[in-house]
Coordinates of C-alpha atoms in Angstrom, one line a residue:
Chain A
X1171 CA 163.1 57.5 132.1
X1172 CA 163.9 55.0 134.8
X1173 CA 162.5 54.1 138.2
X1174 CA 164.8 56.3 140.2
X1175 CA 164.0 59.2 138.0
X1176 CA 160.3 58.6 138.5
X1177 CA 160.8 58.5 142.2
X1178 CA 162.8 61.7 142.1
X1179 CA 160.0 63.4 140.2
X1180 CA 157.5 62.2 142.8
X1181 CA 159.6 63.5 145.6
X1182 CA 159.9 66.8 143.8
X1183 CA 156.1 67.1 143.8
X1184 CA 156.0 66.4 147.5
X1185 CA 158.7 68.9 148.2
X1186 CA 157.1 71.7 146.3
X1187 CA 153.7 70.9 147.8
X1188 CA 154.9 72.3 151.1
X1189 CA 155.5 75.7 149.7
X1190 CA 152.0 76.8 149.0
X1191 CA 151.9 79.2 151.9
X1192 CA 148.8 78.9 154.1
X1193 CA 146.7 77.1 151.3
X1194 CA 146.2 73.9 153.2
X1195 CA 143.7 72.5 150.7
X1196 CA 145.9 73.0 147.6
X1197 CA 148.9 71.5 149.5
X1198 CA 147.0 68.4 150.4
X1199 CA 145.6 68.1 146.9
X1200 CA 149.0 68.3 145.2
X1201 CA 150.2 65.5 147.4
X1202 CA 147.2 63.4 146.9
X1203 CA 147.0 63.9 143.1
X1204 CA 150.7 63.2 142.7
X1205 CA 150.3 60.0 144.6
X1206 CA 147.3 59.0 142.4
X1207 CA 149.0 60.0 139.2
X1208 CA 152.1 58.0 139.9
X1209 CA 150.2 54.9 141.1
X1210 CA 148.3 54.9 137.8
X1211 CA 151.5 55.4 135.8
X1212 CA 153.0 52.4 137.4
X1213 CA 150.5 50.2 135.6
X1214 CA 151.4 51.7 132.1
X1215 CA 153.6 49.4 130.0
X1216 CA 153.4 50.8 126.4
X1217 CA 156.6 53.0 125.9
X1218 CA 154.9 55.7 123.9
X1219 CA 152.2 56.1 126.5
X1220 CA 154.9 56.1 129.2
X1221 CA 156.8 58.8 127.5
X1222 CA 153.6 60.9 127.2
X1223 CA 152.8 60.4 130.9
X1224 CA 156.3 61.3 131.9
X1225 CA 156.2 64.5 129.9
X1226 CA 152.8 65.3 131.4
X1227 CA 154.3 64.8 134.9
X1228 CA 157.2 67.1 134.1
X1229 CA 154.9 69.8 132.8
X1230 CA 152.6 69.5 135.9
X1231 CA 155.7 69.8 138.1
X1232 CA 156.5 73.1 136.3
X1233 CA 153.0 74.3 137.1
X1234 CA 153.3 73.3 140.7
X1235 CA 156.7 75.1 141.0
X1236 CA 155.3 78.3 139.6
X1237 CA 152.1 78.3 141.5
X1238 CA 153.8 77.4 144.8
X1239 CA 155.7 80.7 144.4
X1240 CA 152.5 82.7 143.6
X1241 CA 150.5 81.2 146.4
X1242 CA 153.4 81.7 148.8
X1243 CA 153.6 85.4 147.9
X1244 CA 149.9 86.0 148.5
X1245 CA 149.2 83.7 151.4
X1246 CA 147.2 84.8 154.3
X1247 CA 148.7 86.1 157.5
X1248 CA 146.8 83.5 159.5
X1249 CA 147.2 79.7 159.3
X1250 CA 144.5 77.3 158.3
X1251 CA 142.4 75.7 161.0
X1252 CA 143.5 72.3 160.0
X1253 CA 147.2 73.2 160.2
X1254 CA 146.6 74.6 163.7
X1255 CA 144.9 71.4 164.7
X1256 CA 147.8 69.3 163.5
X1257 CA 150.1 71.5 165.4
X1258 CA 148.1 71.3 168.6
X1259 CA 147.6 67.6 168.2
X1260 CA 151.3 66.6 167.8
X1261 CA 153.0 66.0 171.1
X1262 CA 156.4 66.9 169.7
X1263 CA 155.7 70.6 170.1
Chain B
X1227 CA 171.0 107.5 159.6
X1228 CA 170.2 105.8 156.4
X1229 CA 173.4 103.7 156.7
X1230 CA 172.4 102.7 160.2
X1231 CA 168.9 101.8 159.0
X1232 CA 170.2 99.7 156.1
X1233 CA 172.7 97.8 158.3
X1234 CA 169.9 97.4 160.8
X1235 CA 167.7 95.9 158.0
X1236 CA 170.6 93.7 157.0
X1237 CA 171.0 92.3 160.5
X1238 CA 167.2 91.9 161.1
X1239 CA 166.3 90.2 157.9
X1240 CA 169.3 88.6 156.2
X1241 CA 172.1 87.1 158.1
X1242 CA 173.9 86.3 154.8
X1243 CA 175.7 89.1 153.2
X1244 CA 173.6 90.8 150.5
X1245 CA 174.2 93.8 148.3
X1246 CA 173.4 97.2 149.6
X1247 CA 170.9 97.8 146.8
X1248 CA 168.7 94.8 147.8
X1249 CA 169.0 95.8 151.4
X1250 CA 167.8 99.3 150.5
X1251 CA 164.8 97.9 148.6
X1252 CA 163.9 95.7 151.6
X1253 CA 164.2 98.6 153.9
X1254 CA 161.9 100.8 151.8
X1255 CA 159.4 98.2 150.8
X1256 CA 156.3 97.8 152.8
X1257 CA 156.5 94.1 153.0
X1258 CA 154.2 93.0 155.8
X1259 CA 156.0 91.8 158.9
X1260 CA 154.9 88.3 159.9
X1261 CA 152.4 88.4 162.7
X1262 CA 153.8 87.7 166.2
X1263 CA 153.2 84.1 167.3
X1264 CA 150.4 85.0 169.7
X1265 CA 148.3 86.7 167.1
X1266 CA 149.0 84.2 164.3
X1267 CA 146.3 81.8 165.2
X1268 CA 143.3 83.9 165.9
X1269 CA 141.4 85.9 163.4
X1270 CA 138.9 88.4 164.9
X1271 CA 136.0 89.5 162.6
X1272 CA 132.6 90.9 163.5
X1273 CA 133.1 90.0 167.0
X1274 CA 133.8 86.3 166.4
X1275 CA 137.2 84.8 167.1
X1276 CA 138.3 82.1 164.6
X1277 CA 141.2 79.8 165.2
X1278 CA 142.9 79.9 161.9
X1279 CA 141.3 80.2 158.5
X1280 CA 138.1 78.1 158.6
X1281 CA 137.7 74.8 156.7
X1282 CA 135.7 75.3 153.5
X1283 CA 132.8 72.9 153.1
X1284 CA 130.5 75.1 151.1
X1285 CA 131.1 74.4 147.5
X1286 CA 127.6 74.7 146.2
X1287 CA 125.9 77.9 147.3
X1288 CA 125.1 80.3 144.6
X1289 CA 124.0 83.9 144.9
X1290 CA 122.0 83.6 148.1
X1291 CA 119.8 86.6 148.8
X1292 CA 120.9 89.3 151.3
X1293 CA 122.5 87.5 154.2
X1294 CA 121.7 89.7 157.2
X1295 CA 120.3 88.0 160.3
X1296 CA 117.7 90.1 162.2
X1297 CA 118.6 91.0 165.7
X1298 CA 115.7 88.8 166.9
X1299 CA 117.5 85.8 165.6
X1300 CA 120.7 86.8 167.3
X1301 CA 119.1 87.3 170.7
X1302 CA 117.8 83.7 170.3
X1303 CA 121.3 82.5 169.7
X1304 CA 123.0 84.5 172.5
X1305 CA 122.3 82.0 175.2
X1306 CA 123.5 79.1 173.1
X1307 CA 126.7 80.8 172.0
X1308 CA 127.6 82.1 175.5
X1309 CA 127.3 78.5 176.6
X1310 CA 129.2 76.9 173.7
X1311 CA 132.1 79.2 173.5
X1312 CA 133.0 81.0 176.7
X1313 CA 135.8 82.8 174.8
X1314 CA 133.7 84.3 172.2
X1315 CA 132.8 88.0 172.6
X1316 CA 129.6 89.0 170.9
X1317 CA 129.0 92.7 170.4
X1318 CA 125.6 94.1 169.5
X1319 CA 123.4 92.6 167.0
X1320 CA 125.7 92.0 164.0
X1321 CA 125.0 90.4 160.7
X1322 CA 126.8 87.3 161.8
X1323 CA 125.2 85.2 159.1
X1324 CA 127.2 87.2 156.6
X1325 CA 130.4 85.7 157.7
X1326 CA 129.2 82.1 157.6
X1327 CA 126.6 82.0 154.8
X1328 CA 129.2 83.1 152.4
X1329 CA 128.4 83.5 148.7
X1330 CA 130.0 80.1 148.3
X1331 CA 132.1 79.0 145.5
X1332 CA 135.1 76.8 144.7
X1333 CA 138.7 77.8 145.0
X1334 CA 140.6 78.3 141.8
X1335 CA 142.6 75.3 140.7
X1336 CA 146.3 76.3 140.6
X1337 CA 146.4 74.9 137.0
X1338 CA 143.7 77.3 136.1
X1339 CA 145.6 80.2 137.7
X1340 CA 148.7 79.1 135.8
X1341 CA 146.9 79.3 132.5
X1342 CA 145.3 82.7 133.3
X1343 CA 148.4 84.6 134.6
X1344 CA 150.1 85.2 131.2
X1345 CA 146.9 86.8 130.0
X1346 CA 146.7 89.1 133.0
X1347 CA 150.3 90.2 132.6
X1348 CA 152.0 90.2 129.2
X1349 CA 149.2 89.1 126.8
X1350 CA 146.7 91.8 127.5
X1351 CA 145.3 92.5 124.1
X1352 CA 141.6 92.8 123.3
X1353 CA 140.4 89.7 121.6
X1354 CA 138.3 91.7 119.2
X1355 CA 141.2 93.8 117.9
X1356 CA 142.1 92.4 114.5
X1357 CA 145.2 94.5 113.7
X1358 CA 148.0 93.5 116.0
X1359 CA 149.7 90.6 117.7
X1360 CA 148.1 91.3 121.1
X1361 CA 144.7 91.0 119.6
X1362 CA 145.5 87.9 117.6
X1363 CA 147.0 86.1 120.7
X1364 CA 144.0 87.0 122.8
X1365 CA 141.5 85.9 120.1
X1366 CA 143.3 82.6 119.6
X1367 CA 143.2 82.0 123.4
X1368 CA 139.5 82.7 123.5
X1369 CA 138.8 80.3 120.6
X1370 CA 140.9 77.6 122.3
X1371 CA 138.9 78.2 125.5
X1372 CA 135.7 78.0 123.6
X1373 CA 136.6 74.7 122.1
X1374 CA 137.5 73.3 125.6
X1375 CA 134.2 74.4 127.0
X1376 CA 132.4 72.9 124.0
X1377 CA 134.2 69.6 124.3
X1378 CA 133.3 69.2 128.0
X1379 CA 129.6 69.1 127.2
X1380 CA 129.8 67.5 123.8
X1381 CA 128.9 70.6 121.8
X1382 CA 130.4 72.5 118.8
X1383 CA 132.5 75.6 119.6
X1384 CA 130.2 77.7 117.4
X1385 CA 127.4 77.0 119.9
X1386 CA 129.2 78.4 123.0
X1387 CA 128.8 82.1 123.9
X1388 CA 130.7 83.6 126.8
X1389 CA 128.7 85.5 129.4
X1390 CA 129.4 87.0 132.8
X1391 CA 128.1 83.9 134.6
X1392 CA 125.3 81.5 134.9
X1393 CA 122.9 84.2 136.1
X1394 CA 123.4 86.1 132.8
X1395 CA 123.2 82.8 130.8
X1396 CA 119.9 81.9 132.5
X1397 CA 118.5 85.4 131.9
X1398 CA 119.5 85.2 128.2
X1399 CA 118.0 81.7 127.8
X1400 CA 114.7 82.4 129.5
X1401 CA 114.0 85.9 128.4
X1402 CA 115.7 85.6 125.0
X1403 CA 113.9 82.5 123.8
X1404 CA 110.5 83.6 125.3
X1405 CA 110.7 87.0 123.7
X1406 CA 111.9 85.8 120.3
X1407 CA 109.0 83.3 119.9
X1408 CA 106.3 85.5 121.7
X1409 CA 104.2 85.9 118.6
X1410 CA 103.2 82.3 118.4
X1411 CA 104.2 80.9 121.8
X1412 CA 103.8 82.6 125.1
X1413 CA 104.1 79.8 127.7
X1414 CA 107.2 78.8 129.7
X1415 CA 107.5 75.9 132.1
X1416 CA 110.0 75.8 135.0
X1417 CA 110.2 74.1 138.4
X1418 CA 109.6 75.4 141.9
X1419 CA 113.1 74.4 143.0
X1420 CA 114.9 76.2 140.1
X1421 CA 117.4 78.8 140.8
X1422 CA 116.3 82.3 141.8
X1423 CA 117.6 83.9 138.6
X1424 CA 115.4 81.5 136.5
X1425 CA 112.4 82.1 138.8
X1426 CA 112.9 85.8 138.7
X1427 CA 113.3 85.9 134.9
X1428 CA 110.0 84.0 134.7
X1429 CA 108.3 86.5 137.0
X1430 CA 109.6 89.3 134.7
X1431 CA 108.0 87.5 131.8
X1432 CA 104.8 87.1 133.7
X1433 CA 104.7 90.8 134.3
X1434 CA 104.9 91.3 130.5
X1435 CA 102.0 89.0 129.6
X1436 CA 103.6 85.6 129.3
X1437 CA 102.2 82.5 131.1
X1438 CA 104.4 80.5 133.3
X1439 CA 103.9 77.1 134.9
X1440 CA 105.9 76.4 138.0
X1441 CA 106.0 72.6 138.3
X1442 CA 105.9 71.2 141.8
X1443 CA 108.4 68.6 142.9
X1444 CA 108.0 65.4 144.8
X1445 CA 109.2 64.8 148.3
X1446 CA 112.6 63.7 147.0
X1447 CA 113.1 66.8 144.9
X1448 CA 112.6 65.2 141.5
X1449 CA 109.9 66.4 139.1
X1450 CA 107.0 64.2 138.0
X1451 CA 107.4 63.4 134.3
X1452 CA 103.6 63.0 133.9
X1453 CA 103.0 66.4 135.3
X1454 CA 105.5 67.9 132.9
X1455 CA 103.9 66.1 130.0
X1456 CA 100.5 67.5 131.0
X1457 CA 101.8 71.0 131.5
X1458 CA 103.3 71.2 127.9
X1459 CA 100.9 73.1 125.6
X1460 CA 101.1 73.9 121.9
X1461 CA 102.0 77.4 122.9
X1462 CA 105.0 76.4 125.1
X1463 CA 108.3 77.8 123.9
X1464 CA 110.6 76.7 126.7
X1465 CA 111.0 74.2 129.5
X1466 CA 113.7 75.1 132.1
X1467 CA 114.8 72.5 134.6
X1468 CA 118.0 72.8 136.7
X1469 CA 120.3 69.9 136.3
X1470 CA 121.8 69.6 139.8
X1471 CA 120.1 71.6 142.6
X1472 CA 122.5 73.8 144.5
X1473 CA 120.7 73.4 147.8
X1474 CA 119.9 69.7 148.0
X1475 CA 122.1 68.2 145.3
X1476 CA 119.3 66.3 143.5
X1477 CA 120.0 65.5 139.8
X1478 CA 116.9 65.8 137.6
X1479 CA 116.4 63.1 134.8
X1480 CA 117.8 65.3 132.0
X1481 CA 117.7 62.7 129.2
X1482 CA 114.0 61.9 129.8
X1483 CA 113.0 65.5 130.0
X1484 CA 115.0 66.2 126.8
X1485 CA 113.3 63.4 125.0
X1486 CA 109.9 64.6 126.0
X1487 CA 110.6 68.2 125.0
X1488 CA 112.0 67.1 121.6
X1489 CA 108.9 65.0 120.9
X1490 CA 106.7 68.1 121.7
X1491 CA 109.0 70.5 119.8
X1492 CA 109.7 72.5 122.9
X1493 CA 113.1 74.0 123.7
X1494 CA 114.8 72.5 126.7
X1495 CA 117.0 74.7 128.8
X1496 CA 119.0 73.5 131.8
X1497 CA 120.9 75.4 134.3
X1498 CA 123.9 73.1 134.6
X1499 CA 126.1 75.4 136.8
X1500 CA 126.5 72.7 139.4
X1501 CA 126.6 69.8 137.0
X1502 CA 129.2 70.6 134.3
X1503 CA 132.5 68.9 135.1
X1504 CA 130.9 66.9 137.9
X1505 CA 128.4 64.6 136.2
X1506 CA 128.8 63.6 132.6
X1507 CA 126.8 65.9 130.3
X1508 CA 126.2 65.3 126.6
X1509 CA 123.9 67.8 125.0
X1510 CA 123.2 65.6 122.0
X1511 CA 122.4 62.5 123.9
X1512 CA 120.2 64.4 126.4
X1513 CA 118.5 66.6 123.7
X1514 CA 119.4 69.8 125.5
X1515 CA 118.9 72.9 123.5
X1516 CA 120.2 75.5 125.9
X1517 CA 122.6 75.1 128.8
X1518 CA 124.1 77.5 131.4
X1519 CA 127.7 77.1 132.7
X1520 CA 129.2 78.9 135.6
X1521 CA 133.0 79.4 135.9
X1522 CA 133.4 79.5 139.6
X1523 CA 131.5 76.2 140.3
X1524 CA 134.1 74.2 138.5
X1525 CA 137.3 75.6 140.1
X1526 CA 137.5 78.4 137.6
X1527 CA 137.3 82.2 138.0
X1528 CA 134.3 84.2 139.1
X1529 CA 132.8 86.6 136.6
X1530 CA 132.6 84.3 133.7
X1531 CA 130.2 81.7 132.4
X1532 CA 128.9 80.4 129.1
X1533 CA 125.7 79.5 127.4
X1534 CA 125.3 76.7 125.0
X1535 CA 122.8 77.5 122.2
X1536 CA 122.0 74.6 119.8
X1537 CA 122.4 75.2 116.1
X1538 CA 120.7 72.1 114.7
X1539 CA 117.7 72.5 115.1
X1540 CA 118.4 76.2 115.5
X1541 CA 117.4 78.0 118.6
X1542 CA 116.9 81.7 118.1
X1543 CA 116.9 84.2 120.9
X1544 CA 116.8 87.9 121.4
X1545 CA 120.0 89.4 122.8
X1546 CA 119.7 91.0 126.2
X1547 CA 122.9 93.1 125.9
X1548 CA 123.0 95.6 123.1
X1549 CA 126.3 96.8 121.7
X1550 CA 129.0 96.1 119.2
X1551 CA 127.7 92.7 118.2
X1552 CA 130.4 90.5 119.8
X1553 CA 129.7 86.8 120.4
X1554 CA 127.6 86.5 117.2
X1555 CA 125.5 89.5 118.2
X1556 CA 124.0 87.6 121.1
X1557 CA 126.1 89.0 123.8
X1558 CA 127.9 92.3 123.2
X1559 CA 130.8 93.4 125.2
X1560 CA 134.5 92.7 125.2
X1561 CA 135.1 89.1 126.1
X1562 CA 137.4 89.0 129.2
X1563 CA 140.0 86.8 127.5
X1564 CA 141.8 85.9 130.7
X1565 CA 138.6 84.8 132.4
X1566 CA 137.5 82.9 129.3
X1567 CA 140.9 81.1 129.3
X1568 CA 140.4 80.3 132.9
X1569 CA 136.9 78.8 132.2
X1570 CA 138.3 76.8 129.3
X1571 CA 141.1 75.4 131.4
X1572 CA 138.7 74.6 134.2
X1573 CA 136.4 72.7 131.9
X1574 CA 139.3 70.9 130.4
X1575 CA 140.7 69.9 133.8
X1576 CA 137.3 68.9 135.0
X1577 CA 136.6 66.5 132.1
X1578 CA 140.0 64.9 132.7
X1579 CA 139.6 64.7 136.4
X1580 CA 135.9 63.8 136.5
X1581 CA 136.3 60.1 137.4
X1582 CA 138.9 60.8 140.0
X1583 CA 137.0 63.6 141.6
X1584 CA 133.8 61.6 141.6
X1585 CA 135.5 58.7 143.4
X1586 CA 137.1 61.1 145.9
X1587 CA 133.9 63.0 146.6
X1588 CA 131.8 60.0 147.0
X1589 CA 134.2 58.5 149.5
X1590 CA 134.3 61.7 151.5
X1591 CA 130.6 62.2 151.3
X1592 CA 129.9 58.7 152.6
X1593 CA 132.4 59.3 155.4
X1594 CA 130.6 62.5 156.3
X1595 CA 127.1 61.1 156.1
X1596 CA 127.9 57.8 157.9
X1597 CA 130.0 59.6 160.5
X1598 CA 127.1 61.9 161.4
X1599 CA 124.3 59.4 161.2
X1600 CA 126.1 56.7 163.2
X1601 CA 126.6 59.1 166.1
X1602 CA 123.3 61.1 166.0
X1603 CA 119.6 60.3 165.7
X1604 CA 117.0 62.5 164.1
X1605 CA 119.2 63.4 161.1
X1606 CA 117.4 63.6 157.7
X1607 CA 119.0 63.8 154.3
X1608 CA 117.0 66.3 152.2
X1609 CA 116.5 65.2 148.6
X1610 CA 116.6 61.8 146.8
X1611 CA 119.3 59.5 148.1
X1612 CA 120.2 58.0 144.7
X1613 CA 119.6 60.6 142.0
X1614 CA 122.0 63.0 143.5
X1615 CA 125.4 64.6 143.3
X1616 CA 127.3 63.5 146.3
X1617 CA 129.3 66.7 146.7
X1618 CA 126.2 68.4 148.2
X1619 CA 124.9 66.9 151.4
X1620 CA 122.0 68.8 153.0
X1621 CA 121.1 67.5 156.4
X1622 CA 118.3 68.5 158.8
X1623 CA 118.9 67.9 162.5
X1624 CA 115.7 67.5 164.4
X1625 CA 115.2 69.6 167.6
X1626 CA 118.2 71.8 166.9
X1627 CA 118.1 75.4 165.7
X1628 CA 120.0 75.8 162.5
X1629 CA 121.7 79.2 163.0
X1630 CA 122.8 78.2 166.5
X1631 CA 124.4 75.2 165.0
X1632 CA 126.2 77.4 162.4
X1633 CA 127.5 79.6 165.2
X1634 CA 129.0 76.5 166.8
X1635 CA 130.5 75.4 163.5
X1636 CA 132.3 78.7 162.8
X1637 CA 135.5 76.8 162.2
X1638 CA 133.8 75.1 159.3
X1639 CA 132.4 77.3 156.5
X1640 CA 129.1 75.7 155.8
X1641 CA 125.7 77.1 154.9
X1642 CA 122.3 76.9 156.4
X1643 CA 119.5 75.8 154.1
X1644 CA 117.4 78.7 155.5
X1645 CA 117.7 81.8 153.5
X1646 CA 118.3 84.6 155.9
X1647 CA 116.6 87.5 154.2
X1648 CA 116.9 90.9 155.7
X1649 CA 113.3 91.1 156.7
X1650 CA 112.2 87.6 157.5
X1651 CA 113.4 84.3 158.7
X1652 CA 111.7 82.3 155.9
X1653 CA 113.1 78.9 155.3
X1654 CA 114.5 78.2 151.9
X1655 CA 112.0 78.0 149.1
X1656 CA 113.6 74.8 147.8
X1657 CA 113.0 73.0 151.1
X1658 CA 109.5 74.4 151.3
X1659 CA 108.8 73.0 147.8
X1660 CA 110.0 69.6 149.0
X1661 CA 107.4 69.8 151.7
X1662 CA 109.9 69.8 154.5
X1663 CA 108.3 71.1 157.7
X1664 CA 109.2 74.6 159.0
X1665 CA 111.3 73.4 162.0
X1666 CA 113.3 70.9 159.9
X1667 CA 113.8 73.4 157.1
X1668 CA 115.3 75.8 159.7
X1669 CA 117.7 73.3 161.0
X1670 CA 119.1 72.2 157.7
X1671 CA 122.8 72.5 157.0
X1672 CA 124.4 72.0 153.6
X1673 CA 127.9 70.5 153.5
X1674 CA 129.7 71.0 150.2
X1675 CA 132.5 68.6 149.3
X1676 CA 134.9 69.2 146.4
X1677 CA 138.1 68.3 144.8
X1678 CA 140.2 70.0 147.4
X1679 CA 138.4 68.7 150.5
X1680 CA 140.5 66.4 152.6
X1681 CA 139.5 63.4 154.8
X1682 CA 140.8 65.2 157.9
X1683 CA 138.5 68.1 157.2
X1684 CA 135.5 65.8 156.9
X1685 CA 136.4 64.0 160.1
X1686 CA 136.8 67.3 161.9
X1687 CA 133.5 68.6 160.5
X1688 CA 131.8 65.4 161.7
X1689 CA 133.3 65.7 165.1
X1690 CA 132.3 69.4 165.5
X1691 CA 128.8 68.8 164.2
X1692 CA 128.1 65.9 166.5
X1693 CA 129.6 67.8 169.4
X1694 CA 127.5 70.9 168.9
X1695 CA 124.3 69.1 168.0
X1696 CA 124.6 67.2 171.2
X1697 CA 125.3 70.3 173.2
X1698 CA 122.3 72.1 171.7
X1699 CA 120.0 69.1 172.2
X1700 CA 121.0 68.9 175.9
X1701 CA 119.8 72.4 176.3
X1702 CA 116.6 71.8 174.4
X1703 CA 113.4 71.2 176.3
X1704 CA 111.8 69.7 173.1
X1705 CA 114.5 67.1 173.0
X1706 CA 113.9 66.2 176.6
X1707 CA 110.2 65.7 175.9
X1708 CA 111.0 63.6 172.9
X1709 CA 113.3 61.4 175.0
X1710 CA 110.5 60.9 177.5
X1711 CA 108.4 59.6 174.7
X1712 CA 106.0 62.6 174.3
X1713 CA 104.6 63.1 170.8
X1714 CA 105.3 66.8 170.1
X1715 CA 102.5 67.0 167.5
X1716 CA 99.9 66.1 170.1
X1717 CA 100.8 69.1 172.4
X1718 CA 98.5 72.1 172.6
X1719 CA 100.8 75.0 172.9
X1720 CA 99.2 77.9 174.8
X1721 CA 99.5 81.5 173.7
X1722 CA 101.0 84.0 176.0

């Protein structure tokens, strides 16, 4: 497990977080929790602990992947108030 | 015609070439078409228009009584609402409170959903069937879940019984213990701010000849230990005190109460539905004999809970559900194994995430409270400001009507502290027990903050709250008088 691999894993979390359909809260939580998790893992030096944390990260990615599909299939037909706000707020639209 | 339809389907939905069979399936399936852009952002329910699914800041409410506002209340709100939201169309007197005072809960954590799904699809066996793989798998899963629940409160798996929720656990604890020991002990003690199911169970016992003491609470929501010590008699079998109050978020001194009860050889039951997974609980250190857990308060599924029943020294109780003797004869009925797995996973995740969640929730709670109090005057926090769980912020806004404020905050799913019962506009019994005055009790709003709440949502909630409170106060003659320096208490209101 190397630094580029860890970065790729983190990016994978962020990519899959977008696919949770209209579940704004879950989306934001996945991003926040991934950031916190990887920040904490940066401080780990012991190799056995590092391997365990890496494996945990990979398993959590699997959970995120599966659940992003499930949540996407059953999402609401209306967007979340906060997503609307973001959309109204950004001048690019 | 079919060919034309299929090719039409192909053009409409899939520019890429796909096989005829999948095109056929898509043509025949009733997959919902996405809404047109114009309708995508507005949800219309019960005469209210919501812009997008509302933000959820209502993590604490439990089993509120019937939520139907009387027409009288709505008439009172009409003027305010017409003013606040010109676009809103209000039809006749509708139970609007129902949409906002939701039976609140927490969303399922996706990790919990992930653990539950296999048991809702392939592994569907009855955990009590001893003769085949399906049963064995289900039984193993339930035992694993039991161990997870036990570990989160520092108990032994043999001491955990699965029930249908904290209401059932509370009923089992209060009625079960009181009825078992009724020959020698017929006294039960609880608090005035306890949950309705505990209070109702005590009333049930009173109707059958038991004696019940309802301890008052101080202004900050905490009980007085001396009053509790005085209330304990030689004939007391049970003391039931809620760990974290669902309306005001106050945390009772469990360790002290446990110690007092152990000294007096009285069983100590606590309804920890709002506490498990949020504050550290250790049943041995706190001398807790019975504890109720609710699944849907810790990001688990609804319809499942658990009760912890101490084995050393043994607590005996009478089962309230008769049947096949499942769960050690204390709670008959098939254990819903997928729900139990969900509860176990939720407890497990909660114990791992507790520190992280506490930090996050405290940060957001401070942001909410400071954001509101720095921009508004006359805001009171109900309940003690140190012995509390910060995910539950109950604020009273002076000179503002609570339900009108809720109407304005329809984009934020919060709760009013006032229990809208179908026949009366009584303020919540918890706030009444705290000694909060009628007008302040009516204006209380409870904000619930949880693992999934974001900073942006809190900022938006602060913004909306301040905006609407100011709007309502501008319209209020009472506020005008207060600004002029008139003391409202000195006014003699005339009858018309």
